[in-house]
Amino acid sequence: MEPVFIKNYTLPDLESWVESIGEARFRARQLFRQIYNRRIHCWDECSDLSKMFRAQLEFGTHLNASRIVEKQEAADDTAKYLMALHDGQFIETVLIPDPPRCTLCISSQVGCPFRCKFCLTGTLGFKRNLSTAEIVDQVCQVQHDQGTRRRITNIVFMGMGEPLANYASVLRAIRILVDPNGLAFSHRRITLSTAGMVPQLRRLGKESPVNLAISLHASDDALRSELMPINRKYPLSELLSACREYPLPPRKRITFEYILLDGVNDSAKQARELVRVLHGVRAKVNLIPFNPVDAEFPSAYRRPSEERILAFQDVLQRAQLTAIIRQSRGADISAACGQLVAKSSNSGGS
Ligand code: SAH
C-alpha cells in the first residue's frame, strides 16, 4: 500500500480516512490538532492516541512531506530554506521577519510553467505541481525550525510557481492553513499572487476570501505580452474585468505588483497609463524595483535610478492611487522576488 501523506488531508478528508482504517471519526480532530496545534514533528510525540492507531500512522503514513536541507540567513534577517521533497526535487521557502510581522513566502510548484522574462524561477521550466502536503509542510517545517524564536504571522504564495496553475492543491492547503483546528491563520493574513490566470481567478473569488495580488508589470498589452507570455492568453482587458468584478470584502483592495525595469516600463507616460487601466478597480500598487538575477543568468534588465522610481510613484500618488515601493529583502542570499531557483549554496546547481 502506498504510504499516505497525512498533510494532504483537510479535516473532513482526515475524518473519512480515519474511519476507513477502522478508527472512530472523532480521532481525526484529535489527530489534526496534534499535527498543527501541538506541532508534532514525529509520530512518537503523539501522546494521547492508542498504540494500535499510532502503529498505523507510523507504518502507513508520512507525517512530513519535506525536509529542510539548507538554511541561509541574510544580513537583514531574511532566511531562505531549501527543502527536499520525497522524489528528490527541491523547493525554496523564504521567511521575512518585519516586526511585528513575520511573513513566510511559500512555493506552489517545482519550477514554473510561465516564462516571465525577468524571473529566474521561470528559467527552470516546469517540473511539477506541489501536493497539498508539500505546500502546508513548508509552514510546519519553518515553524518547527524557528521554535519559539519567531512566530509566522502572514503567508504569501509568492515563492516558486504559479499558485492558480495548481488550483486544487493550493485551495486545499489554504483550507488547512485557516482551519481553527489546523494552522489557524486568518484569511486576512494569507495573500495569493498570480500572473493572471483569469478563469481560476474568478473561481478563487467565489471560493476563498484570501487577499489577492496580481503581477501586472506593464500597462499595455504589447509590452505585457513580451514580458509575461501569459498575457497573450489572458490580455489586460480580461484580467482587469475579472478584477473589477472580484467579490472583495468591504474595505479590501487588490494589490498590483509592478516591477520597475529601467527604460522598459518605468516612464511617466507608462505611470499615467497604469492609472488609466486601474480605473474602477479597488487597487493598491506595490512597486518592486527590479532585483538583478544571478550572474549565471545575465539579464537584459536593470533597476531604475532612485529618481525614476520616485517619479513613477509620484504620478500614481497624485492620481490618488496608493503606491508603495517595496524594498526587496534577502537579496544577498538570492531570496528576493524572482530569485528562487532551489539551488544549494554549495552545490552550484539545482
Ligand atoms: N507566479 C505568481 C507567484 C510568484 S510571485 C506571480 O507571478 O504572481 C513573485 C513576484 O515576484 C511576482 O510579482 C513576480 O512578478 C516578481 N518578480 C519576479 N522576478 C522578479 C525580479 N527579478 N525582480 C523583482 N520582482 C520579481
mmCIF file of C-alpha atoms and ligand atoms in Angstrom:
data_model
loop_
_atom_site.group_PDB
_atom_site.id
_atom_site.type_symbol
_atom_site.label_atom_id
_atom_site.label_comp_id
_atom_site.label_asym_id
_atom_site.label_seq_id
_atom_site.Cartn_x
_atom_site.Cartn_y
_atom_site.Cartn_z
ATOM 1 C CA MET A 1 0.000 0.000 0.000
ATOM 2 C CA GLU A 2 1.308 3.475 -0.914
ATOM 3 C CA PRO A 3 2.021 5.493 2.220
ATOM 4 C CA VAL A 4 -0.398 8.317 2.848
ATOM 5 C CA PHE A 5 0.916 11.878 3.188
ATOM 6 C CA ILE A 6 -1.211 12.954 6.120
ATOM 7 C CA LYS A 7 -0.872 16.697 5.426
ATOM 8 C CA ASN A 8 -2.746 16.223 2.151
ATOM 9 C CA TYR A 9 -5.897 15.853 4.216
ATOM 10 C CA THR A 10 -8.244 18.607 5.271
ATOM 11 C CA LEU A 11 -10.163 17.813 8.452
ATOM 12 C CA PRO A 12 -13.171 16.289 6.603
ATOM 13 C CA ASP A 13 -10.751 14.158 4.497
ATOM 14 C CA LEU A 14 -8.992 13.005 7.628
ATOM 15 C CA GLU A 15 -12.317 12.012 9.170
ATOM 16 C CA SER A 16 -13.090 9.770 6.197
ATOM 17 C CA TRP A 17 -9.593 8.311 6.214
ATOM 18 C CA VAL A 18 -9.650 7.587 9.954
ATOM 19 C CA GLU A 19 -12.962 5.749 9.511
ATOM 20 C CA SER A 20 -11.583 3.828 6.551
ATOM 21 C CA ILE A 21 -8.867 2.321 8.740
ATOM 22 C CA GLY A 22 -11.384 1.341 11.422
ATOM 23 C CA GLU A 23 -10.855 4.154 13.937
ATOM 24 C CA ALA A 24 -13.566 6.340 15.426
ATOM 25 C CA ARG A 25 -14.323 9.519 13.471
ATOM 26 C CA PHE A 26 -13.589 11.841 16.424
ATOM 27 C CA ARG A 27 -9.970 10.658 16.359
ATOM 28 C CA ALA A 28 -9.466 12.734 13.238
ATOM 29 C CA ARG A 29 -9.916 16.047 15.037
ATOM 30 C CA GLN A 30 -7.590 14.875 17.794
ATOM 31 C CA LEU A 31 -5.005 13.935 15.240
ATOM 32 C CA PHE A 32 -5.410 17.151 13.254
ATOM 33 C CA ARG A 33 -4.899 19.194 16.412
ATOM 34 C CA GLN A 34 -1.813 17.214 17.335
ATOM 35 C CA ILE A 35 -0.289 17.789 13.922
ATOM 36 C CA TYR A 36 -0.998 21.502 13.587
ATOM 37 C CA ASN A 37 -1.788 22.961 17.008
ATOM 38 C CA ARG A 38 0.681 20.933 19.002
ATOM 39 C CA ARG A 39 3.007 20.904 16.018
ATOM 40 C CA ILE A 40 4.344 17.401 16.482
ATOM 41 C CA HIS A 41 7.323 16.565 14.311
ATOM 42 C CA CYS A 42 7.236 12.778 14.552
ATOM 43 C CA TRP A 43 4.547 10.264 15.482
ATOM 44 C CA ASP A 44 6.334 9.429 18.759
ATOM 45 C CA GLU A 45 5.267 12.809 20.067
ATOM 46 C CA CYS A 46 1.599 11.845 19.642
ATOM 47 C CA SER A 47 0.786 11.014 23.235
ATOM 48 C CA ASP A 48 -2.938 10.513 23.511
ATOM 49 C CA LEU A 49 -3.581 8.037 20.705
ATOM 50 C CA SER A 50 -3.946 4.286 21.134
ATOM 51 C CA LYS A 51 -0.878 2.138 20.441
ATOM 52 C CA MET A 52 -2.678 0.466 17.575
ATOM 53 C CA PHE A 53 -3.560 3.767 15.907
ATOM 54 C CA ARG A 54 -0.022 5.043 16.394
ATOM 55 C CA ALA A 55 1.353 1.953 14.718
ATOM 56 C CA GLN A 56 -0.950 2.505 11.756
ATOM 57 C CA LEU A 57 0.277 6.070 11.478
ATOM 58 C CA GLU A 58 3.899 5.094 11.889
ATOM 59 C CA PHE A 59 3.869 2.407 9.215
ATOM 60 C CA GLY A 60 1.197 3.609 6.841
ATOM 61 C CA THR A 61 1.722 7.364 6.616
ATOM 62 C CA HIS A 62 4.247 10.151 6.207
ATOM 63 C CA LEU A 63 3.852 12.970 8.700
ATOM 64 C CA ASN A 64 6.405 15.171 6.925
ATOM 65 C CA ALA A 65 6.316 15.821 3.190
ATOM 66 C CA SER A 66 9.622 17.683 3.066
ATOM 67 C CA ARG A 67 12.831 18.192 4.961
ATOM 68 C CA ILE A 68 14.964 21.286 5.389
ATOM 69 C CA VAL A 69 18.343 20.636 3.817
ATOM 70 C CA GLU A 70 19.798 24.096 3.987
ATOM 71 C CA LYS A 71 19.087 27.440 5.573
ATOM 72 C CA GLN A 72 20.754 30.710 4.593
ATOM 73 C CA GLU A 73 20.323 33.862 6.627
ATOM 74 C CA ALA A 74 20.679 37.307 5.117
ATOM 75 C CA ALA A 75 22.082 40.390 6.798
ATOM 76 C CA ASP A 76 18.519 41.726 7.142
ATOM 77 C CA ASP A 77 17.355 38.505 8.946
ATOM 78 C CA THR A 78 15.548 37.093 5.933
ATOM 79 C CA ALA A 79 16.015 33.322 5.939
ATOM 80 C CA LYS A 80 15.877 31.165 2.842
ATOM 81 C CA TYR A 81 15.178 27.482 3.285
ATOM 82 C CA LEU A 82 15.978 24.817 0.750
ATOM 83 C CA MET A 83 13.573 21.890 1.142
ATOM 84 C CA ALA A 84 13.985 18.401 -0.277
ATOM 85 C CA LEU A 85 10.849 16.565 -1.368
ATOM 86 C CA HIS A 86 10.309 12.816 -1.386
ATOM 87 C CA ASP A 87 11.100 12.406 -5.089
ATOM 88 C CA GLY A 88 14.413 14.267 -4.871
ATOM 89 C CA GLN A 89 13.093 17.598 -6.125
ATOM 90 C CA PHE A 90 13.845 20.836 -4.257
ATOM 91 C CA ILE A 91 11.884 23.966 -3.478
ATOM 92 C CA GLU A 92 12.604 27.191 -1.641
ATOM 93 C CA THR A 93 10.680 28.935 1.108
ATOM 94 C CA VAL A 94 11.587 32.356 2.477
ATOM 95 C CA LEU A 95 10.950 33.749 5.965
ATOM 96 C CA ILE A 96 10.819 37.537 6.100
ATOM 97 C CA PRO A 97 10.792 38.998 9.625
ATOM 98 C CA ASP A 98 9.466 42.543 9.685
ATOM 99 C CA PRO A 99 8.337 43.100 13.273
ATOM 100 C CA PRO A 100 5.615 42.910 14.392
ATOM 101 C CA ARG A 101 5.013 40.815 11.294
ATOM 102 C CA CYS A 102 6.831 37.751 10.143
ATOM 103 C CA THR A 103 5.875 36.625 6.648
ATOM 104 C CA LEU A 104 6.502 33.247 5.099
ATOM 105 C CA CYS A 105 6.772 33.214 1.310
ATOM 106 C CA ILE A 106 5.824 29.739 0.100
ATOM 107 C CA SER A 107 6.146 27.884 -3.202
ATOM 108 C CA SER A 108 3.322 26.174 -5.064
ATOM 109 C CA GLN A 109 5.200 24.382 -7.855
ATOM 110 C CA VAL A 110 8.651 22.980 -8.605
ATOM 111 C CA GLY A 111 9.751 25.451 -11.268
ATOM 112 C CA CYS A 112 7.106 27.404 -13.142
ATOM 113 C CA PRO A 113 5.342 26.965 -16.483
ATOM 114 C CA PHE A 114 5.277 30.704 -17.230
ATOM 115 C CA ARG A 115 8.422 32.131 -18.632
ATOM 116 C CA CYS A 116 8.204 35.707 -17.431
ATOM 117 C CA LYS A 117 11.292 37.371 -18.867
ATOM 118 C CA PHE A 118 12.534 38.965 -15.655
ATOM 119 C CA CYS A 119 12.066 35.992 -13.328
ATOM 120 C CA LEU A 120 14.722 33.440 -12.544
ATOM 121 C CA THR A 121 12.285 30.735 -11.440
ATOM 122 C CA GLY A 122 10.884 30.670 -14.995
ATOM 123 C CA THR A 123 14.285 29.675 -16.392
ATOM 124 C CA LEU A 124 13.957 26.333 -14.571
ATOM 125 C CA GLY A 125 10.971 25.361 -16.637
ATOM 126 C CA PHE A 126 8.129 23.490 -15.058
ATOM 127 C CA LYS A 127 8.880 20.283 -13.161
ATOM 128 C CA ARG A 128 5.675 19.511 -11.294
ATOM 129 C CA ASN A 129 2.914 20.763 -9.043
ATOM 130 C CA LEU A 130 3.354 20.567 -5.303
ATOM 131 C CA SER A 131 0.889 18.441 -3.370
ATOM 132 C CA THR A 132 -1.219 19.993 -0.626
ATOM 133 C CA ALA A 133 1.058 18.280 1.903
ATOM 134 C CA GLU A 134 4.170 19.828 0.350
ATOM 135 C CA ILE A 135 2.589 23.282 0.460
ATOM 136 C CA VAL A 136 1.380 23.006 4.060
ATOM 137 C CA ASP A 137 4.593 21.372 5.211
ATOM 138 C CA GLN A 138 6.639 24.457 4.269
ATOM 139 C CA VAL A 139 4.816 26.255 7.084
ATOM 140 C CA CYS A 140 5.212 23.339 9.508
ATOM 141 C CA GLN A 141 8.922 22.839 8.812
ATOM 142 C CA VAL A 142 9.802 26.511 9.184
ATOM 143 C CA GLN A 143 7.698 26.818 12.331
ATOM 144 C CA HIS A 144 9.495 23.796 13.749
ATOM 145 C CA ASP A 145 12.895 25.197 12.814
ATOM 146 C CA GLN A 146 12.109 28.566 14.385
ATOM 147 C CA GLY A 147 10.659 27.045 17.570
ATOM 148 C CA THR A 148 9.781 29.864 19.924
ATOM 149 C CA ARG A 149 12.146 32.313 18.234
ATOM 150 C CA ARG A 150 9.800 33.631 15.567
ATOM 151 C CA ARG A 151 6.120 33.096 15.017
ATOM 152 C CA ILE A 152 4.866 33.220 11.449
ATOM 153 C CA THR A 153 2.081 35.824 11.226
ATOM 154 C CA ASN A 154 1.466 36.032 7.459
ATOM 155 C CA ILE A 155 1.654 33.693 4.494
ATOM 156 C CA VAL A 156 2.206 34.770 0.901
ATOM 157 C CA PHE A 157 2.001 32.490 -2.130
ATOM 158 C CA MET A 158 4.840 34.343 -3.822
ATOM 159 C CA GLY A 159 7.562 31.719 -3.922
ATOM 160 C CA MET A 160 8.283 29.408 -6.831
ATOM 161 C CA GLY A 161 5.470 28.658 -9.247
ATOM 162 C CA GLU A 162 2.041 29.921 -10.185
ATOM 163 C CA PRO A 163 -0.460 29.059 -7.443
ATOM 164 C CA LEU A 164 -3.510 29.256 -9.697
ATOM 165 C CA ALA A 165 -1.946 26.707 -12.075
ATOM 166 C CA ASN A 166 -2.069 24.279 -9.141
ATOM 167 C CA TYR A 167 -5.522 25.341 -8.056
ATOM 168 C CA ALA A 168 -6.908 22.265 -6.301
ATOM 169 C CA SER A 169 -3.848 21.587 -4.132
ATOM 170 C CA VAL A 170 -3.408 25.254 -3.258
ATOM 171 C CA LEU A 171 -7.034 25.626 -2.235
ATOM 172 C CA ARG A 172 -6.902 22.557 -0.015
ATOM 173 C CA ALA A 173 -3.708 23.902 1.537
ATOM 174 C CA ILE A 174 -5.495 27.183 2.288
ATOM 175 C CA ARG A 175 -8.306 25.199 3.961
ATOM 176 C CA ILE A 176 -5.764 23.597 6.301
ATOM 177 C CA LEU A 177 -3.993 26.927 6.893
ATOM 178 C CA VAL A 178 -7.217 28.608 8.024
ATOM 179 C CA ASP A 179 -8.852 25.717 9.895
ATOM 180 C CA PRO A 180 -9.108 26.714 13.590
ATOM 181 C CA ASN A 181 -8.057 23.152 14.462
ATOM 182 C CA GLY A 182 -5.331 23.351 11.839
ATOM 183 C CA LEU A 183 -2.759 26.124 11.435
ATOM 184 C CA ALA A 184 -5.419 28.687 12.398
ATOM 185 C CA PHE A 185 -4.349 31.607 10.200
ATOM 186 C CA SER A 186 -6.952 34.199 9.358
ATOM 187 C CA HIS A 187 -7.769 34.587 5.652
ATOM 188 C CA ARG A 188 -6.727 38.204 6.071
ATOM 189 C CA ARG A 189 -3.177 37.061 6.707
ATOM 190 C CA ILE A 190 -2.873 34.989 3.562
ATOM 191 C CA THR A 191 -2.097 36.506 0.151
ATOM 192 C CA LEU A 192 -2.129 34.672 -3.142
ATOM 193 C CA SER A 193 -0.188 36.220 -6.012
ATOM 194 C CA THR A 194 -0.947 35.347 -9.627
ATOM 195 C CA ALA A 195 0.457 36.193 -13.029
ATOM 196 C CA GLY A 196 -3.175 36.410 -14.162
ATOM 197 C CA MET A 197 -4.934 33.111 -14.888
ATOM 198 C CA VAL A 198 -8.365 34.620 -15.373
ATOM 199 C CA PRO A 199 -10.757 31.611 -15.099
ATOM 200 C CA GLN A 200 -9.062 30.355 -11.912
ATOM 201 C CA LEU A 201 -9.018 33.901 -10.554
ATOM 202 C CA ARG A 202 -12.775 34.154 -10.942
ATOM 203 C CA ARG A 203 -13.171 30.800 -9.261
ATOM 204 C CA LEU A 204 -10.942 31.834 -6.358
ATOM 205 C CA GLY A 205 -13.131 34.889 -5.749
ATOM 206 C CA LYS A 206 -16.106 32.597 -5.202
ATOM 207 C CA GLU A 207 -14.281 30.017 -3.114
ATOM 208 C CA SER A 208 -11.836 31.756 -0.799
ATOM 209 C CA PRO A 209 -11.579 35.228 0.736
ATOM 210 C CA VAL A 210 -7.761 35.329 0.868
ATOM 211 C CA ASN A 211 -6.026 38.538 -0.224
ATOM 212 C CA LEU A 212 -5.270 38.765 -3.895
ATOM 213 C CA ALA A 213 -2.155 40.138 -5.581
ATOM 214 C CA ILE A 214 -1.757 40.419 -9.333
ATOM 215 C CA SER A 215 1.632 40.569 -11.035
ATOM 216 C CA LEU A 216 0.880 43.298 -13.571
ATOM 217 C CA HIS A 217 4.248 44.787 -14.575
ATOM 218 C CA ALA A 218 3.004 46.614 -17.679
ATOM 219 C CA SER A 219 0.034 48.753 -18.585
ATOM 220 C CA ASP A 220 -0.251 47.898 -22.286
ATOM 221 C CA ASP A 221 -0.749 44.538 -23.968
ATOM 222 C CA ALA A 222 2.229 44.703 -26.315
ATOM 223 C CA LEU A 223 4.750 45.163 -23.506
ATOM 224 C CA ARG A 224 2.972 42.863 -21.078
ATOM 225 C CA SER A 225 2.866 40.054 -23.637
ATOM 226 C CA GLU A 226 6.561 40.490 -24.233
ATOM 227 C CA LEU A 227 7.405 40.402 -20.510
ATOM 228 C CA MET A 228 4.776 37.856 -19.477
ATOM 229 C CA PRO A 229 3.725 35.432 -22.223
ATOM 230 C CA ILE A 230 0.571 34.507 -20.283
ATOM 231 C CA ASN A 231 -0.800 37.901 -21.347
ATOM 232 C CA ARG A 232 -1.313 36.512 -24.866
ATOM 233 C CA LYS A 233 -3.865 34.121 -23.434
ATOM 234 C CA TYR A 234 -5.445 36.462 -20.917
ATOM 235 C CA PRO A 235 -4.908 40.053 -22.061
ATOM 236 C CA LEU A 236 -5.188 43.088 -19.812
ATOM 237 C CA SER A 237 -8.836 43.836 -20.634
ATOM 238 C CA GLU A 238 -9.910 40.342 -19.492
ATOM 239 C CA LEU A 239 -7.675 40.374 -16.445
ATOM 240 C CA LEU A 240 -8.866 43.795 -15.320
ATOM 241 C CA SER A 241 -12.534 42.955 -15.912
ATOM 242 C CA ALA A 242 -12.095 39.954 -13.624
ATOM 243 C CA CYS A 243 -10.500 42.296 -11.070
ATOM 244 C CA ARG A 244 -13.352 44.827 -11.336
ATOM 245 C CA GLU A 245 -15.853 42.045 -10.766
ATOM 246 C CA TYR A 246 -13.860 40.365 -7.988
ATOM 247 C CA PRO A 247 -16.026 39.913 -4.873
ATOM 248 C CA LEU A 248 -13.816 41.818 -2.447
ATOM 249 C CA PRO A 249 -14.782 42.082 1.212
ATOM 250 C CA PRO A 250 -15.573 45.658 2.358
ATOM 251 C CA ARG A 251 -12.548 47.950 2.565
ATOM 252 C CA LYS A 252 -10.313 45.360 0.865
ATOM 253 C CA ARG A 253 -8.260 46.111 -2.208
ATOM 254 C CA ILE A 254 -6.401 44.057 -4.774
ATOM 255 C CA THR A 255 -2.634 44.536 -4.727
ATOM 256 C CA PHE A 256 -0.998 45.070 -8.104
ATOM 257 C CA GLU A 257 2.678 44.241 -8.247
ATOM 258 C CA TYR A 258 4.687 46.249 -10.735
ATOM 259 C CA ILE A 259 8.376 45.541 -11.192
ATOM 260 C CA LEU A 260 10.198 48.658 -12.288
ATOM 261 C CA LEU A 261 12.548 47.865 -15.175
ATOM 262 C CA ASP A 262 14.833 50.693 -16.207
ATOM 263 C CA GLY A 263 13.845 52.197 -19.553
ATOM 264 C CA VAL A 264 11.264 49.447 -20.178
ATOM 265 C CA ASN A 265 8.134 50.137 -18.121
ATOM 266 C CA ASP A 266 9.122 52.987 -15.804
ATOM 267 C CA SER A 267 8.323 56.215 -17.716
ATOM 268 C CA ALA A 268 5.900 58.887 -16.510
ATOM 269 C CA LYS A 269 3.712 58.121 -19.537
ATOM 270 C CA GLN A 270 3.532 54.449 -18.512
ATOM 271 C CA ALA A 271 2.671 55.509 -14.957
ATOM 272 C CA ARG A 272 -0.246 57.573 -16.301
ATOM 273 C CA GLU A 273 -1.321 54.619 -18.418
ATOM 274 C CA LEU A 274 -1.254 52.435 -15.300
ATOM 275 C CA VAL A 275 -3.547 54.894 -13.531
ATOM 276 C CA ARG A 276 -5.895 54.687 -16.516
ATOM 277 C CA VAL A 277 -6.051 50.876 -16.722
ATOM 278 C CA LEU A 278 -6.645 50.556 -12.975
ATOM 279 C CA HIS A 279 -9.577 52.963 -13.112
ATOM 280 C CA GLY A 280 -12.574 51.455 -11.339
ATOM 281 C CA VAL A 281 -10.556 48.703 -9.660
ATOM 282 C CA ARG A 282 -10.177 48.801 -5.893
ATOM 283 C CA ALA A 283 -6.428 48.746 -6.180
ATOM 284 C CA LYS A 284 -3.187 49.479 -4.440
ATOM 285 C CA VAL A 285 0.153 49.214 -6.177
ATOM 286 C CA ASN A 286 3.376 47.665 -4.934
ATOM 287 C CA LEU A 287 6.302 48.948 -6.930
ATOM 288 C CA ILE A 288 9.175 46.455 -6.887
ATOM 289 C CA PRO A 289 12.438 47.842 -8.241
ATOM 290 C CA PHE A 290 13.916 45.025 -10.334
ATOM 291 C CA ASN A 291 16.150 42.561 -8.482
ATOM 292 C CA PRO A 292 19.091 41.715 -10.643
ATOM 293 C CA VAL A 293 19.115 37.979 -11.102
ATOM 294 C CA ASP A 294 22.197 35.915 -10.599
ATOM 295 C CA ALA A 295 25.398 36.395 -12.542
ATOM 296 C CA GLU A 296 24.937 32.952 -14.104
ATOM 297 C CA PHE A 297 21.774 34.250 -15.766
ATOM 298 C CA PRO A 298 22.688 37.659 -17.127
ATOM 299 C CA SER A 299 19.588 39.734 -17.593
ATOM 300 C CA ALA A 300 18.702 42.416 -20.076
ATOM 301 C CA TYR A 301 17.027 44.404 -17.302
ATOM 302 C CA ARG A 302 18.278 46.883 -14.757
ATOM 303 C CA ARG A 303 16.921 48.587 -11.690
ATOM 304 C CA PRO A 304 15.920 52.196 -12.406
ATOM 305 C CA SER A 305 17.578 55.091 -10.593
ATOM 306 C CA GLU A 306 16.033 56.204 -7.299
ATOM 307 C CA GLU A 307 14.880 59.356 -9.055
ATOM 308 C CA ARG A 308 12.924 57.457 -11.711
ATOM 309 C CA ILE A 309 11.409 55.142 -9.093
ATOM 310 C CA LEU A 310 10.175 58.107 -7.048
ATOM 311 C CA ALA A 311 8.900 59.922 -10.135
ATOM 312 C CA PHE A 312 6.837 56.868 -11.134
ATOM 313 C CA GLN A 313 5.387 56.605 -7.621
ATOM 314 C CA ASP A 314 4.598 60.311 -7.651
ATOM 315 C CA VAL A 315 2.394 60.039 -10.754
ATOM 316 C CA LEU A 316 0.345 57.269 -9.103
ATOM 317 C CA GLN A 317 0.026 59.092 -5.803
ATOM 318 C CA ARG A 318 -1.096 62.309 -7.454
ATOM 319 C CA ALA A 319 -3.885 60.281 -9.041
ATOM 320 C CA GLN A 320 -4.939 59.112 -5.538
ATOM 321 C CA LEU A 321 -3.642 55.613 -6.162
ATOM 322 C CA THR A 322 -1.890 54.091 -3.149
ATOM 323 C CA ALA A 323 1.581 53.115 -4.303
ATOM 324 C CA ILE A 324 4.314 51.838 -2.064
ATOM 325 C CA ILE A 325 7.851 50.981 -3.028
ATOM 326 C CA ARG A 326 8.596 47.504 -1.810
ATOM 327 C CA GLN A 327 12.113 47.205 -0.584
ATOM 328 C CA SER A 328 13.434 43.826 -1.552
ATOM 329 C CA ARG A 329 14.609 41.638 1.231
ATOM 330 C CA GLY A 330 17.261 38.988 1.352
ATOM 331 C CA ALA A 331 18.966 39.983 -1.901
ATOM 332 C CA ASP A 332 22.383 38.961 -0.571
ATOM 333 C CA ILE A 333 21.207 35.337 -0.354
ATOM 334 C CA SER A 334 19.137 35.417 -3.579
ATOM 335 C CA ALA A 335 15.920 35.212 -1.604
ATOM 336 C CA ALA A 336 14.226 38.224 -3.169
ATOM 337 C CA CYS A 337 11.303 38.194 -5.619
ATOM 338 C CA GLY A 338 12.088 36.270 -8.763
ATOM 339 C CA GLN A 339 15.371 34.912 -7.446
ATOM 340 C CA LEU A 340 14.182 31.497 -6.269
ATOM 341 C CA VAL A 341 15.645 28.549 -8.133
ATOM 342 C CA ALA A 342 16.117 25.967 -5.350
ATOM 343 C CA LYS A 343 19.857 25.888 -5.700
ATOM 344 C CA SER A 344 22.050 24.872 -2.842
ATOM 345 C CA SER A 345 24.686 27.478 -1.947
ATOM 346 C CA ASN A 346 27.470 24.924 -2.035
ATOM 347 C CA SER A 347 26.373 22.584 -4.809
ATOM 348 C CA GLY A 348 26.424 25.234 -7.520
ATOM 349 C CA GLY A 349 23.472 23.636 -9.273
ATOM 350 C CA SER A 350 19.890 22.639 -8.646
HETATM 351 N N1 SAH B 1 3.507 33.248 -10.252
HETATM 352 C C1 SAH B 1 2.969 34.129 -9.239
HETATM 353 C C2 SAH B 1 3.673 33.960 -7.918
HETATM 354 C C3 SAH B 1 5.139 34.419 -7.885
HETATM 355 S S1 SAH B 1 5.172 35.904 -7.010
HETATM 356 C C4 SAH B 1 3.001 35.550 -9.756
HETATM 357 O O1 SAH B 1 3.530 35.774 -10.844
HETATM 358 O O2 SAH B 1 2.434 36.437 -9.119
HETATM 359 C C5 SAH B 1 6.732 36.543 -7.272
HETATM 360 C C6 SAH B 1 6.677 38.040 -7.560
HETATM 361 O O3 SAH B 1 7.996 38.487 -7.823
HETATM 362 C C7 SAH B 1 5.859 38.336 -8.794
HETATM 363 O O4 SAH B 1 5.169 39.550 -8.672
HETATM 364 C C8 SAH B 1 6.952 38.420 -9.825
HETATM 365 O O5 SAH B 1 6.493 39.051 -10.953
HETATM 366 C C9 SAH B 1 8.031 39.151 -9.064
HETATM 367 N N2 SAH B 1 9.380 39.022 -9.654
HETATM 368 C C10 SAH B 1 9.843 38.026 -10.427
HETATM 369 N N3 SAH B 1 11.118 38.263 -10.798
HETATM 370 C C11 SAH B 1 11.475 39.448 -10.235
HETATM 371 C C12 SAH B 1 12.671 40.208 -10.239
HETATM 372 N N4 SAH B 1 13.763 39.786 -10.877
HETATM 373 N N5 SAH B 1 12.680 41.372 -9.552
HETATM 374 C C13 SAH B 1 11.593 41.773 -8.865
HETATM 375 N N6 SAH B 1 10.445 41.085 -8.817
HETATM 376 C C14 SAH B 1 10.375 39.929 -9.493
#
